[in-house]
PDB file of C-alpha atoms in Angstrom:
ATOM      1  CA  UNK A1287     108.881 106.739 131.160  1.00  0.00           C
ATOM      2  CA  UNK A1288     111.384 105.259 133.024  1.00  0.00           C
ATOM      3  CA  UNK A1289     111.397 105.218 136.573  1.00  0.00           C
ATOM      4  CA  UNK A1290     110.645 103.523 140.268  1.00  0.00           C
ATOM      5  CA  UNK A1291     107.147 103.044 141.121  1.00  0.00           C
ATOM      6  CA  UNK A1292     106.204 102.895 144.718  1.00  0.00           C
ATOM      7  CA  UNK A1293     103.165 101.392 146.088  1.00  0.00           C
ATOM      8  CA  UNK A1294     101.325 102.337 148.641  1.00  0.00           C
ATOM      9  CA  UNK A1295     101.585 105.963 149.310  1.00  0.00           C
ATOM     10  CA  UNK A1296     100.178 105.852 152.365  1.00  0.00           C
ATOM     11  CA  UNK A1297      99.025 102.771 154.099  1.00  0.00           C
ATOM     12  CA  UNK A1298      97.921 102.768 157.956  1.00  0.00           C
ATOM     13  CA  UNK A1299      98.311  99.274 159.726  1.00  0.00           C
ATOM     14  CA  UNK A1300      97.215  97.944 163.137  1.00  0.00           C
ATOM     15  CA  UNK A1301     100.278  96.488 165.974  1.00  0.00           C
ATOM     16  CA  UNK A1302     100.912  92.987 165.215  1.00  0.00           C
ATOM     17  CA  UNK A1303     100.014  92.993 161.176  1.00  0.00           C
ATOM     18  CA  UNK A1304     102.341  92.348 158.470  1.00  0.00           C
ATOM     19  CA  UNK A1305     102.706  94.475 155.534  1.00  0.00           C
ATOM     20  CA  UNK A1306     103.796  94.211 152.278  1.00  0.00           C
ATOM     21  CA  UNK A1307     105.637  97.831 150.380  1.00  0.00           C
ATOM     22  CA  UNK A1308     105.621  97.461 146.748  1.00  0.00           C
ATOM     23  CA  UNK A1309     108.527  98.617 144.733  1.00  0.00           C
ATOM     24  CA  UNK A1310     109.089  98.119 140.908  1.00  0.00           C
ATOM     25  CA  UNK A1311     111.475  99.673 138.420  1.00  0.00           C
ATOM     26  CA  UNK A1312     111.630  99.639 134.807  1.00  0.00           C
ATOM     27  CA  UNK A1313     115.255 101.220 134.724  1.00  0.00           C
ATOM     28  CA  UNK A1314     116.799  97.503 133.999  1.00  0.00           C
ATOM     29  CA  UNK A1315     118.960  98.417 137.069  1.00  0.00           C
ATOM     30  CA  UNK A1316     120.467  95.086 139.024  1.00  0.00           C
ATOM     31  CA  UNK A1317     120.931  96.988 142.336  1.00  0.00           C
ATOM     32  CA  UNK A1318     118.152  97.771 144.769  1.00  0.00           C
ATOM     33  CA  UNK A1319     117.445  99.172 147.965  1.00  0.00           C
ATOM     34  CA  UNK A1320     114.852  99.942 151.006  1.00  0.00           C
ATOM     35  CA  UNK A1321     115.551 102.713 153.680  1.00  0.00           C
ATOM     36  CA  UNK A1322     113.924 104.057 156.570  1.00  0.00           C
ATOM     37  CA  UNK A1323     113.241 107.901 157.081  1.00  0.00           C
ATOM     38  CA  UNK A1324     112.203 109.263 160.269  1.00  0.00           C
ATOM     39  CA  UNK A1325     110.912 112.716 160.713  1.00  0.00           C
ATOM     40  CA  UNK A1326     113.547 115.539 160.126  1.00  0.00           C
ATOM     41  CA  UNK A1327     115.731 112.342 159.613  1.00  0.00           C
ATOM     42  CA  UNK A1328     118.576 111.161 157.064  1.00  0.00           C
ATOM     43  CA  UNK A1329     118.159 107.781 155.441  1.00  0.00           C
ATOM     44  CA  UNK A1330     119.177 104.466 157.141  1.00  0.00           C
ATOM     45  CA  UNK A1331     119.552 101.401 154.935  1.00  0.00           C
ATOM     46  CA  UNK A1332     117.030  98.584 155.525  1.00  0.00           C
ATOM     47  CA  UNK A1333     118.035  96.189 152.912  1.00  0.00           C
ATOM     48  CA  UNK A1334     119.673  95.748 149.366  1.00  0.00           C
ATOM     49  CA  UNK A1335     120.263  93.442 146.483  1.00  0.00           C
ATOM     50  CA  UNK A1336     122.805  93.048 144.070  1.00  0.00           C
ATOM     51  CA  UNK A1337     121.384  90.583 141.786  1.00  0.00           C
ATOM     52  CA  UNK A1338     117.831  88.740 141.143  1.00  0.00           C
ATOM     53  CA  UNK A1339     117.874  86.219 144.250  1.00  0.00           C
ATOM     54  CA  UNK A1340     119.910  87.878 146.146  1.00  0.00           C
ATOM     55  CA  UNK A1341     119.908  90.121 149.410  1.00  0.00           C
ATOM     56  CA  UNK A1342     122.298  91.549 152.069  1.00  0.00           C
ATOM     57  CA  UNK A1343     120.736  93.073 155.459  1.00  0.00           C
ATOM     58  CA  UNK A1344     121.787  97.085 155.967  1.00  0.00           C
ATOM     59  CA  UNK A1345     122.137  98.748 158.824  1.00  0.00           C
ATOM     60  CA  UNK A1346     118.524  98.476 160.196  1.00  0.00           C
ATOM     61  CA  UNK A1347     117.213  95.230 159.093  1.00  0.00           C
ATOM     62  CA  UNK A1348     115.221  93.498 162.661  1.00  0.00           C
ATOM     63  CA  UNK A1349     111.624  93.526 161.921  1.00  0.00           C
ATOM     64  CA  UNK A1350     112.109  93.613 158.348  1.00  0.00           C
ATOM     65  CA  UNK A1351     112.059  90.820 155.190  1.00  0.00           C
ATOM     66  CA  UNK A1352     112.803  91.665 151.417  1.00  0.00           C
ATOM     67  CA  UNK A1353     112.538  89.141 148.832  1.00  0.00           C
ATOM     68  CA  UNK A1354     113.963  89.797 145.186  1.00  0.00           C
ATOM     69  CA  UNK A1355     112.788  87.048 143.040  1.00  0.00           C
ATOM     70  CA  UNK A1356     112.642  89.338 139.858  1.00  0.00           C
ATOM     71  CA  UNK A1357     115.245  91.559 138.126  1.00  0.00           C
ATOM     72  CA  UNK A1358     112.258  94.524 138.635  1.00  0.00           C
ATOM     73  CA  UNK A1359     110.725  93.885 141.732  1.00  0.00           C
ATOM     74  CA  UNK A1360     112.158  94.398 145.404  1.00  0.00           C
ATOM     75  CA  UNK A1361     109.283  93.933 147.300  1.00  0.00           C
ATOM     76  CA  UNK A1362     109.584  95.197 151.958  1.00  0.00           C
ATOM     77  CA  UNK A1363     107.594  93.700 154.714  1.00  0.00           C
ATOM     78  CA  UNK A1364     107.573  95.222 157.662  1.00  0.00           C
ATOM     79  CA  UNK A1365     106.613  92.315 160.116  1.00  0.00           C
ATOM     80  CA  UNK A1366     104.755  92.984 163.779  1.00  0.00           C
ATOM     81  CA  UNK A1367     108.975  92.228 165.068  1.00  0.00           C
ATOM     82  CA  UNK A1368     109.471  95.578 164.020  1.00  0.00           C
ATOM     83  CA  UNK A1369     108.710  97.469 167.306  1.00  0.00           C
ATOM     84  CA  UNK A1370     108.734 100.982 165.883  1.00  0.00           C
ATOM     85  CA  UNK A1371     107.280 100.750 162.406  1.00  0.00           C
ATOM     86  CA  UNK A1372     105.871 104.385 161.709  1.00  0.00           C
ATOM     87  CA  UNK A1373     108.160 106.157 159.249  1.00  0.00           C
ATOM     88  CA  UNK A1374     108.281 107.055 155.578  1.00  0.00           C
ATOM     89  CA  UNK A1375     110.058 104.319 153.343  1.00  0.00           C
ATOM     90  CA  UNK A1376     112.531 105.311 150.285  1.00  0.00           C
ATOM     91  CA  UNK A1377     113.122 102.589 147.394  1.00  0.00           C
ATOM     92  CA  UNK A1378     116.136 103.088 145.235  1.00  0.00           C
ATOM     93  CA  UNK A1379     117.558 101.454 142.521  1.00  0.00           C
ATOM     94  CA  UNK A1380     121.501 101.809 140.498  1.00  0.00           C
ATOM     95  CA  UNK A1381     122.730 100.440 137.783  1.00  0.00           C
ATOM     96  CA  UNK A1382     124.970  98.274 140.178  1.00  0.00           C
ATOM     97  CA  UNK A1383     125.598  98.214 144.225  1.00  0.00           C
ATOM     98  CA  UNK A1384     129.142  99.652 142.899  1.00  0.00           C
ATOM     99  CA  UNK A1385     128.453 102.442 141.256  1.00  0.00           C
ATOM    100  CA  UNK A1386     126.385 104.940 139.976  1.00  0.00           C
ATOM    101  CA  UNK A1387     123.751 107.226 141.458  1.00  0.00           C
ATOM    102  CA  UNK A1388     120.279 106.003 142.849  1.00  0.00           C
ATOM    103  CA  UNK A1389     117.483 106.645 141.421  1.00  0.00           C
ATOM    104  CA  UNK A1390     114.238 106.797 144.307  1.00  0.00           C
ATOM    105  CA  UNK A1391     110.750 106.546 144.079  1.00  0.00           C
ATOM    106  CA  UNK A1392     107.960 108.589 145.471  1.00  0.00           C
ATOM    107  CA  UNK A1393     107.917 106.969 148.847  1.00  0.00           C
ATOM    108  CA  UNK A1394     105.610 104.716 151.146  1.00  0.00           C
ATOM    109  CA  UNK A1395     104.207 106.221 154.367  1.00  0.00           C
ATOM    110  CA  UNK A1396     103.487 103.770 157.019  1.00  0.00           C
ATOM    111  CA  UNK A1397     101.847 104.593 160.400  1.00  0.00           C
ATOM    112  CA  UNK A1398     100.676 102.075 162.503  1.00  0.00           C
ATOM    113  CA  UNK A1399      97.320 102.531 164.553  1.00  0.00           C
TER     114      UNK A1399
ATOM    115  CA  UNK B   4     133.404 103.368 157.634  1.00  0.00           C
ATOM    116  CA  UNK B   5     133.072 106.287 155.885  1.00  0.00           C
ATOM    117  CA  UNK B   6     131.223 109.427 157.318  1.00  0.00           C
ATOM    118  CA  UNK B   7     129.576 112.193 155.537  1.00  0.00           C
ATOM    119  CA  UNK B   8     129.192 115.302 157.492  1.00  0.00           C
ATOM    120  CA  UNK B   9     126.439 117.971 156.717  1.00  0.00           C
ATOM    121  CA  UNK B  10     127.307 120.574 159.353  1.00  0.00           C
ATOM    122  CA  UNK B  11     124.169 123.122 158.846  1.00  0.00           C
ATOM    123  CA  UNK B  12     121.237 121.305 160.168  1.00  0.00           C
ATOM    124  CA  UNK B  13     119.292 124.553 158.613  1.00  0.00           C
ATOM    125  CA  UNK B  14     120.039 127.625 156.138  1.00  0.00           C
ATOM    126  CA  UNK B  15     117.705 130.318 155.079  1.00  0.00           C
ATOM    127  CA  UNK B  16     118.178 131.928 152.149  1.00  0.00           C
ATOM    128  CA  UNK B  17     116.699 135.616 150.356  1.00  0.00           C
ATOM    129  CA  UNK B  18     114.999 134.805 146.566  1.00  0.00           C
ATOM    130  CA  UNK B  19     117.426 135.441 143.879  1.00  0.00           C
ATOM    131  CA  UNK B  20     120.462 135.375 146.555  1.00  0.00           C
ATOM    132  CA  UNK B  21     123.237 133.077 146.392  1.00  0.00           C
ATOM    133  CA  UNK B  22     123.647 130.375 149.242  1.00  0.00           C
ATOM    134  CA  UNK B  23     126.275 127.627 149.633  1.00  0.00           C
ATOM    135  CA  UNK B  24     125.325 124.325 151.993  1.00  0.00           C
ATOM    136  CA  UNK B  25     128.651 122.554 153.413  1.00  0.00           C
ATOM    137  CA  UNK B  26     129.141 118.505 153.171  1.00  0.00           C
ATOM    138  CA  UNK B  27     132.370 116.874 154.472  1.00  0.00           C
ATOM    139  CA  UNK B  28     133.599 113.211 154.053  1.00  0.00           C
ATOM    140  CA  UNK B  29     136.572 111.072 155.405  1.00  0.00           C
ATOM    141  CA  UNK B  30     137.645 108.401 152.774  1.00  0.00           C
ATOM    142  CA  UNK B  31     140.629 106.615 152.449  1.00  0.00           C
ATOM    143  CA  UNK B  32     139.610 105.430 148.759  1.00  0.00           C
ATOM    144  CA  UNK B  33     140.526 107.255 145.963  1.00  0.00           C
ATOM    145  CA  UNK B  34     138.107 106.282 143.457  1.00  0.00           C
ATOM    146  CA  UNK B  35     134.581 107.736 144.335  1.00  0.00           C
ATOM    147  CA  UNK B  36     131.254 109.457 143.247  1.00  0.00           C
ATOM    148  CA  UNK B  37     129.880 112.549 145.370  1.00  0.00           C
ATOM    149  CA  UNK B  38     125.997 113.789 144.689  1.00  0.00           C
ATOM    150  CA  UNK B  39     123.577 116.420 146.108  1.00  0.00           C
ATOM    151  CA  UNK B  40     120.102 115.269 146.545  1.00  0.00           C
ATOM    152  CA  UNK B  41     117.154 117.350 147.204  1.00  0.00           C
ATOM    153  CA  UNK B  42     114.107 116.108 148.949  1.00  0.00           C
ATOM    154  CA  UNK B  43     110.956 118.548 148.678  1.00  0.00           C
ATOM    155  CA  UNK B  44     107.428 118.633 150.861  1.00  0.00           C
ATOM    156  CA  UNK B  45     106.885 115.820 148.639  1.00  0.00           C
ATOM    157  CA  UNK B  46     109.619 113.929 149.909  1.00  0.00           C
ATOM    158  CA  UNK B  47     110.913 112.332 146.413  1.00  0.00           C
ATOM    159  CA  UNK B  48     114.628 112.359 146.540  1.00  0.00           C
ATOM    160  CA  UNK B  49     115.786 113.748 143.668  1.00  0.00           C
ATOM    161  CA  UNK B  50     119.505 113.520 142.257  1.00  0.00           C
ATOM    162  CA  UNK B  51     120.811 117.556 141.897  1.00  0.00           C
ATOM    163  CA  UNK B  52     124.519 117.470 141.033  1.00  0.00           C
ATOM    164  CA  UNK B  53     126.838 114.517 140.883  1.00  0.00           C
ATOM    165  CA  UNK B  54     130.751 114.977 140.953  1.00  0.00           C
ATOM    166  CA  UNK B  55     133.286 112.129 139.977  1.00  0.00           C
ATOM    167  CA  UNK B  56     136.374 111.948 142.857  1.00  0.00           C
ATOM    168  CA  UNK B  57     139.044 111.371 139.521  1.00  0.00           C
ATOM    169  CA  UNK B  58     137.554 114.919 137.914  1.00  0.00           C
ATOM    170  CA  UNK B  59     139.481 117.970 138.840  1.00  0.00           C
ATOM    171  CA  UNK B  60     136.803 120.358 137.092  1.00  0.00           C
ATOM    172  CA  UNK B  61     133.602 121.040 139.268  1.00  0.00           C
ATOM    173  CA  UNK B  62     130.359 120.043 138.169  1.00  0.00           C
ATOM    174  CA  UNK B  63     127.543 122.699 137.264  1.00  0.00           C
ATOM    175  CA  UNK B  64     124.169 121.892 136.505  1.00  0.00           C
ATOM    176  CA  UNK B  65     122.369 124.982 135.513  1.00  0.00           C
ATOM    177  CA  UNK B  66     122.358 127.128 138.869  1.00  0.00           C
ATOM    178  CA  UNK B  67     124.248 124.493 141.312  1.00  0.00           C
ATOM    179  CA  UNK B  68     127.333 124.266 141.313  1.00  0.00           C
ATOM    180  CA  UNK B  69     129.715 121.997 143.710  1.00  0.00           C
ATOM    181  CA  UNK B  70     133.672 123.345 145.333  1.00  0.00           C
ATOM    182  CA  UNK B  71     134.731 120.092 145.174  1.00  0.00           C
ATOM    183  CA  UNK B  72     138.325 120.038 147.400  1.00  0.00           C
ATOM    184  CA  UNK B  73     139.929 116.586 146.841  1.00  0.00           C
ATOM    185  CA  UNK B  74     142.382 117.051 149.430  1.00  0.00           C
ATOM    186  CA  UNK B  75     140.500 118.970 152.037  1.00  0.00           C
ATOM    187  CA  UNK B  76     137.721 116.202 151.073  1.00  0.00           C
ATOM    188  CA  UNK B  77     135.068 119.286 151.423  1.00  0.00           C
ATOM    189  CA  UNK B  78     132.151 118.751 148.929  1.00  0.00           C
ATOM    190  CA  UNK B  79     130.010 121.932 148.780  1.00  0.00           C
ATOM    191  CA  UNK B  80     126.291 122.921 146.957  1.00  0.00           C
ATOM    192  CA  UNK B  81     126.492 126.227 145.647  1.00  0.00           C
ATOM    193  CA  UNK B  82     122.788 127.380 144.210  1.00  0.00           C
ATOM    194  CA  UNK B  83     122.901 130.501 142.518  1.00  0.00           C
ATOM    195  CA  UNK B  84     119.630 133.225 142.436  1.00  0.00           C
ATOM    196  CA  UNK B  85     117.980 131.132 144.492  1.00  0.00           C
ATOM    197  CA  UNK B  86     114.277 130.559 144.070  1.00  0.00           C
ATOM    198  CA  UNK B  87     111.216 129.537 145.839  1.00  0.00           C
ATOM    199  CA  UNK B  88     110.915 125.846 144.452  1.00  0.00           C
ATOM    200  CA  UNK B  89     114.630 125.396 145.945  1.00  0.00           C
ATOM    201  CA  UNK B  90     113.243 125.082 149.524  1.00  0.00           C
ATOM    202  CA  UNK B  91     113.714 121.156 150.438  1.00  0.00           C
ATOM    203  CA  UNK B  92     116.246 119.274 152.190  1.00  0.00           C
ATOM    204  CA  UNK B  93     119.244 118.653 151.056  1.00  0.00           C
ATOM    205  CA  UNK B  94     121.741 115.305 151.244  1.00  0.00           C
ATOM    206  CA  UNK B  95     125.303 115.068 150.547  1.00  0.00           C
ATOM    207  CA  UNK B  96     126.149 111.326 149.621  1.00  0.00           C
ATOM    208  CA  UNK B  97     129.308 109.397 149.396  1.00  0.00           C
ATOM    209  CA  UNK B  98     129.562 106.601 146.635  1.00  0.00           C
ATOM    210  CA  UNK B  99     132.673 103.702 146.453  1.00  0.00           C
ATOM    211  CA  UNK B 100     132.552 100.404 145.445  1.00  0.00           C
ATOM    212  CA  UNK B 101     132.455  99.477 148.783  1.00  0.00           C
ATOM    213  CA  UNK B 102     130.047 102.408 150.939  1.00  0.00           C
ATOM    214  CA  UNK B 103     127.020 104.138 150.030  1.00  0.00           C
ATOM    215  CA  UNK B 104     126.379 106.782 152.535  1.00  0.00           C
ATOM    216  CA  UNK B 105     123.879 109.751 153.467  1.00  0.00           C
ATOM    217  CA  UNK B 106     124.657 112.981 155.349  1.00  0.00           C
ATOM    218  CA  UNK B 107     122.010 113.886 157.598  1.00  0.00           C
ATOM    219  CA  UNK B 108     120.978 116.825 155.754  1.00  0.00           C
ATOM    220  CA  UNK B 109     120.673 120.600 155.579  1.00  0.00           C
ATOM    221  CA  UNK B 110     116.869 122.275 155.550  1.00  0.00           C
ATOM    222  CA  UNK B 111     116.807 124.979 153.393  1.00  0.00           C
ATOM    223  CA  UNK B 112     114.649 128.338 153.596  1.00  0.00           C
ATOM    224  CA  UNK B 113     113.899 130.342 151.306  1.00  0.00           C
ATOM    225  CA  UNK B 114     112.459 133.603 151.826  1.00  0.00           C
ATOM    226  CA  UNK B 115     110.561 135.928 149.484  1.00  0.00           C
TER     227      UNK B 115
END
Protein backbone atom coordinates (compact mmCIF):
# COMPACT_ATOMS: atom_id res chain seq x y z
CA UNK A 1 0.00 0.00 0.00
CA UNK A 2 0.87 3.27 -0.69
CA UNK A 3 1.36 5.72 1.83
CA UNK A 4 3.66 7.96 4.44
CA UNK A 5 5.29 6.11 7.11
CA UNK A 6 6.18 7.93 10.23
CA UNK A 7 8.71 6.90 12.67
CA UNK A 8 8.71 7.21 15.94
CA UNK A 9 5.29 7.36 17.35
CA UNK A 10 6.22 8.47 20.39
CA UNK A 11 9.70 9.26 21.43
CA UNK A 12 10.53 11.12 24.89
CA UNK A 13 13.94 13.09 24.85
CA UNK A 14 15.96 14.84 27.59
CA UNK A 15 16.77 19.17 27.25
CA UNK A 16 19.78 19.59 25.25
CA UNK A 17 19.53 16.17 22.93
CA UNK A 18 19.08 16.07 19.33
CA UNK A 19 16.58 14.02 17.64
CA UNK A 20 16.08 12.60 14.54
CA UNK A 21 11.86 12.11 13.12
CA UNK A 22 11.75 9.65 10.41
CA UNK A 23 9.51 10.19 7.49
CA UNK A 24 9.32 8.03 4.25
CA UNK A 25 6.80 7.81 1.43
CA UNK A 26 6.33 5.45 -1.26
CA UNK A 27 3.72 7.76 -3.13
CA UNK A 28 6.66 8.88 -5.74
CA UNK A 29 5.53 12.40 -4.63
CA UNK A 30 8.46 15.28 -5.18
CA UNK A 31 6.95 17.62 -2.53
CA UNK A 32 7.37 17.20 1.20
CA UNK A 33 6.68 18.69 4.35
CA UNK A 34 7.13 18.83 8.40
CA UNK A 35 4.65 20.78 10.70
CA UNK A 36 4.25 21.41 14.20
CA UNK A 37 0.89 20.75 16.16
CA UNK A 38 0.34 22.01 19.50
CA UNK A 39 -2.47 20.91 21.68
CA UNK A 40 -6.01 22.00 20.45
CA UNK A 41 -3.73 23.65 17.74
CA UNK A 42 -3.81 24.09 13.77
CA UNK A 43 -0.71 23.15 11.85
CA UNK A 44 2.33 25.50 11.43
CA UNK A 45 4.82 24.68 8.69
CA UNK A 46 8.33 23.67 9.85
CA UNK A 47 9.94 22.92 6.62
CA UNK A 48 9.41 21.72 2.92
CA UNK A 49 11.03 20.48 -0.21
CA UNK A 50 10.32 20.69 -3.66
CA UNK A 51 12.78 18.45 -5.14
CA UNK A 52 15.53 15.73 -3.92
CA UNK A 53 18.29 18.24 -2.48
CA UNK A 54 16.34 20.77 -1.91
CA UNK A 55 14.65 22.69 1.11
CA UNK A 56 12.91 26.03 1.94
CA UNK A 57 12.38 27.03 5.81
CA UNK A 58 8.34 27.58 6.72
CA UNK A 59 7.03 29.56 9.04
CA UNK A 60 8.57 27.96 12.22
CA UNK A 61 11.89 26.71 11.28
CA UNK A 62 14.59 27.98 14.56
CA UNK A 63 15.57 24.90 16.31
CA UNK A 64 14.88 22.78 13.47
CA UNK A 65 17.13 20.96 10.40
CA UNK A 66 15.62 18.79 7.49
CA UNK A 67 17.75 17.17 5.04
CA UNK A 68 16.23 15.60 1.73
CA UNK A 69 18.91 13.66 0.11
CA UNK A 70 16.38 11.06 -1.39
CA UNK A 71 13.27 11.42 -3.60
CA UNK A 72 11.45 9.23 -0.46
CA UNK A 73 12.92 10.35 2.53
CA UNK A 74 12.47 13.82 4.41
CA UNK A 75 14.03 13.13 7.44
CA UNK A 76 13.34 16.37 10.96
CA UNK A 77 15.72 17.05 13.74
CA UNK A 78 14.66 18.85 16.32
CA UNK A 79 18.01 20.25 17.81
CA UNK A 80 18.42 21.35 21.80
CA UNK A 81 18.01 25.35 19.84
CA UNK A 82 14.56 24.52 19.78
CA UNK A 83 13.43 25.97 23.19
CA UNK A 84 9.93 24.53 23.21
CA UNK A 85 10.15 21.13 21.57
CA UNK A 86 7.06 19.15 23.05
CA UNK A 87 4.37 18.85 20.38
CA UNK A 88 3.02 16.29 17.95
CA UNK A 89 4.77 16.40 14.41
CA UNK A 90 2.68 15.93 10.96
CA UNK A 91 4.70 14.74 7.70
CA UNK A 92 3.03 15.35 4.40
CA UNK A 93 3.79 14.72 1.07
CA UNK A 94 1.99 16.10 -2.75
CA UNK A 95 2.56 15.30 -5.88
CA UNK A 96 4.22 18.85 -6.23
CA UNK A 97 4.61 22.08 -3.75
CA UNK A 98 2.00 23.50 -6.50
CA UNK A 99 -0.63 21.50 -6.40
CA UNK A 100 -2.52 18.80 -5.26
CA UNK A 101 -3.68 17.62 -1.85
CA UNK A 102 -1.29 16.26 0.96
CA UNK A 103 -1.23 13.20 1.90
CA UNK A 104 -0.01 12.84 6.05
CA UNK A 105 1.27 10.23 8.01
CA UNK A 106 0.37 8.91 11.38
CA UNK A 107 2.35 11.42 13.34
CA UNK A 108 5.47 11.66 15.76
CA UNK A 109 4.89 12.67 19.40
CA UNK A 110 7.77 14.31 21.01
CA UNK A 111 7.93 15.35 24.71
CA UNK A 112 10.93 16.30 26.20
CA UNK A 113 11.79 15.25 29.92
CA UNK B 1 -0.92 36.15 2.49
CA UNK B 2 -3.80 34.31 2.32
CA UNK B 3 -6.01 33.54 5.46
CA UNK B 4 -8.35 30.76 6.06
CA UNK B 5 -10.91 31.39 8.63
CA UNK B 6 -12.69 28.53 10.62
CA UNK B 7 -15.07 30.60 12.74
CA UNK B 8 -16.58 27.66 15.12
CA UNK B 9 -13.80 26.72 17.37
CA UNK B 10 -16.47 23.82 18.46
CA UNK B 11 -19.91 22.23 17.14
CA UNK B 12 -21.88 19.46 18.67
CA UNK B 13 -23.92 17.57 16.76
CA UNK B 14 -27.17 14.77 17.52
CA UNK B 15 -26.37 11.07 15.63
CA UNK B 16 -28.06 10.87 12.37
CA UNK B 17 -28.58 14.88 12.35
CA UNK B 18 -27.28 17.07 9.80
CA UNK B 19 -24.49 19.69 10.76
CA UNK B 20 -22.65 22.22 8.56
CA UNK B 21 -18.95 23.61 9.85
CA UNK B 22 -18.11 27.21 8.24
CA UNK B 23 -14.47 27.95 6.54
CA UNK B 24 -13.75 31.37 4.94
CA UNK B 25 -10.73 32.47 2.77
CA UNK B 26 -9.44 35.81 1.22
CA UNK B 27 -7.59 35.14 -2.15
CA UNK B 28 -6.86 37.30 -4.80
CA UNK B 29 -5.90 34.20 -7.16
CA UNK B 30 -8.26 32.68 -9.18
CA UNK B 31 -6.93 29.37 -9.75
CA UNK B 32 -7.11 27.26 -6.46
CA UNK B 33 -7.85 23.90 -4.62
CA UNK B 34 -10.08 23.95 -1.31
CA UNK B 35 -10.15 20.53 1.03
CA UNK B 36 -11.71 19.42 4.36
CA UNK B 37 -9.50 17.40 6.51
CA UNK B 38 -10.48 15.46 9.47
CA UNK B 39 -8.16 14.65 12.26
CA UNK B 40 -9.53 11.88 14.79
CA UNK B 41 -8.25 10.84 18.60
CA UNK B 42 -5.72 9.32 16.51
CA UNK B 43 -4.60 12.41 15.12
CA UNK B 44 -3.94 11.15 11.32
CA UNK B 45 -5.09 13.88 9.08
CA UNK B 46 -7.12 12.55 6.72
CA UNK B 47 -8.22 14.27 3.29
CA UNK B 48 -12.48 14.39 3.43
CA UNK B 49 -13.64 16.46 0.45
CA UNK B 50 -11.58 18.42 -2.01
CA UNK B 51 -13.20 21.20 -4.28
CA UNK B 52 -11.42 22.73 -7.44
CA UNK B 53 -11.82 26.94 -7.38
CA UNK B 54 -12.52 26.64 -11.62
CA UNK B 55 -15.62 23.98 -10.76
CA UNK B 56 -18.97 25.57 -10.39
CA UNK B 57 -20.62 22.13 -9.24
CA UNK B 58 -20.01 21.24 -5.46
CA UNK B 59 -18.22 18.31 -4.50
CA UNK B 60 -19.98 15.31 -2.58
CA UNK B 61 -18.28 12.49 -1.24
CA UNK B 62 -20.78 10.10 0.12
CA UNK B 63 -22.37 12.10 3.17
CA UNK B 64 -20.15 15.49 2.94
CA UNK B 65 -20.87 17.72 0.93
CA UNK B 66 -19.16 21.38 0.46
CA UNK B 67 -21.43 25.14 -0.47
CA UNK B 68 -18.70 26.23 -2.23
CA UNK B 69 -19.47 30.33 -2.92
CA UNK B 70 -16.77 31.57 -5.37
CA UNK B 71 -17.63 35.04 -4.92
CA UNK B 72 -18.53 35.22 -1.29
CA UNK B 73 -15.19 32.95 -1.06
CA UNK B 74 -17.24 30.87 1.79
CA UNK B 75 -16.17 27.15 1.68
CA UNK B 76 -18.53 25.08 3.88
CA UNK B 77 -18.56 21.04 5.22
CA UNK B 78 -21.91 19.83 5.15
CA UNK B 79 -22.05 16.04 6.80
CA UNK B 80 -25.25 14.53 6.46
CA UNK B 81 -26.83 11.76 9.28
CA UNK B 82 -24.09 12.28 11.16
CA UNK B 83 -22.47 9.43 13.02
CA UNK B 84 -20.34 8.60 15.91
CA UNK B 85 -16.94 7.94 13.99
CA UNK B 86 -17.46 11.68 12.58
CA UNK B 87 -16.28 13.19 15.93
CA UNK B 88 -12.61 14.69 15.10
CA UNK B 89 -11.38 17.96 14.19
CA UNK B 90 -11.86 19.41 11.30
CA UNK B 91 -9.44 21.79 8.86
CA UNK B 92 -10.39 23.88 6.04
CA UNK B 93 -7.24 24.37 3.72
CA UNK B 94 -6.41 26.74 0.99
CA UNK B 95 -4.21 25.41 -1.99
CA UNK B 96 -2.45 27.90 -4.96
CA UNK B 97 0.57 27.58 -6.60
CA UNK B 98 1.90 29.93 -4.42
CA UNK B 99 0.15 29.29 -0.48
CA UNK B 100 -0.67 26.26 1.30
CA UNK B 101 -2.65 27.16 4.29
CA UNK B 102 -4.57 25.61 7.43
CA UNK B 103 -7.61 27.01 9.26
CA UNK B 104 -7.37 26.54 12.81
CA UNK B 105 -10.06 24.13 13.02
CA UNK B 106 -13.55 23.27 14.23
CA UNK B 107 -13.97 20.30 17.11
CA UNK B 108 -16.78 18.40 16.42
CA UNK B 109 -19.26 16.54 18.94
CA UNK B 110 -21.22 14.15 18.37
CA UNK B 111 -23.79 13.03 20.64
CA UNK B 112 -25.70 9.75 20.85
Amino acid sequence: DGGITQSPKYLFRKEGQNVTLSCEQNLNHDAMYWYRQDPGQGLRLIYYSQIVNDFQKGDIAEGYSVSREKKESFPLTVTSAQKNPTAFYLCASSISVYTGELFFGEGSRLTVL
Amino acid sequence: AQTVTQSQPEMSVQEAETVTLSCTYDTSESDYYLFWYKQPPSRQMILVIRQEAYKQQNATENRFSVNFQKAAKSFSLKISDSQLGDAAMYFCAYRSAQQLTFGSGTQLTVLP
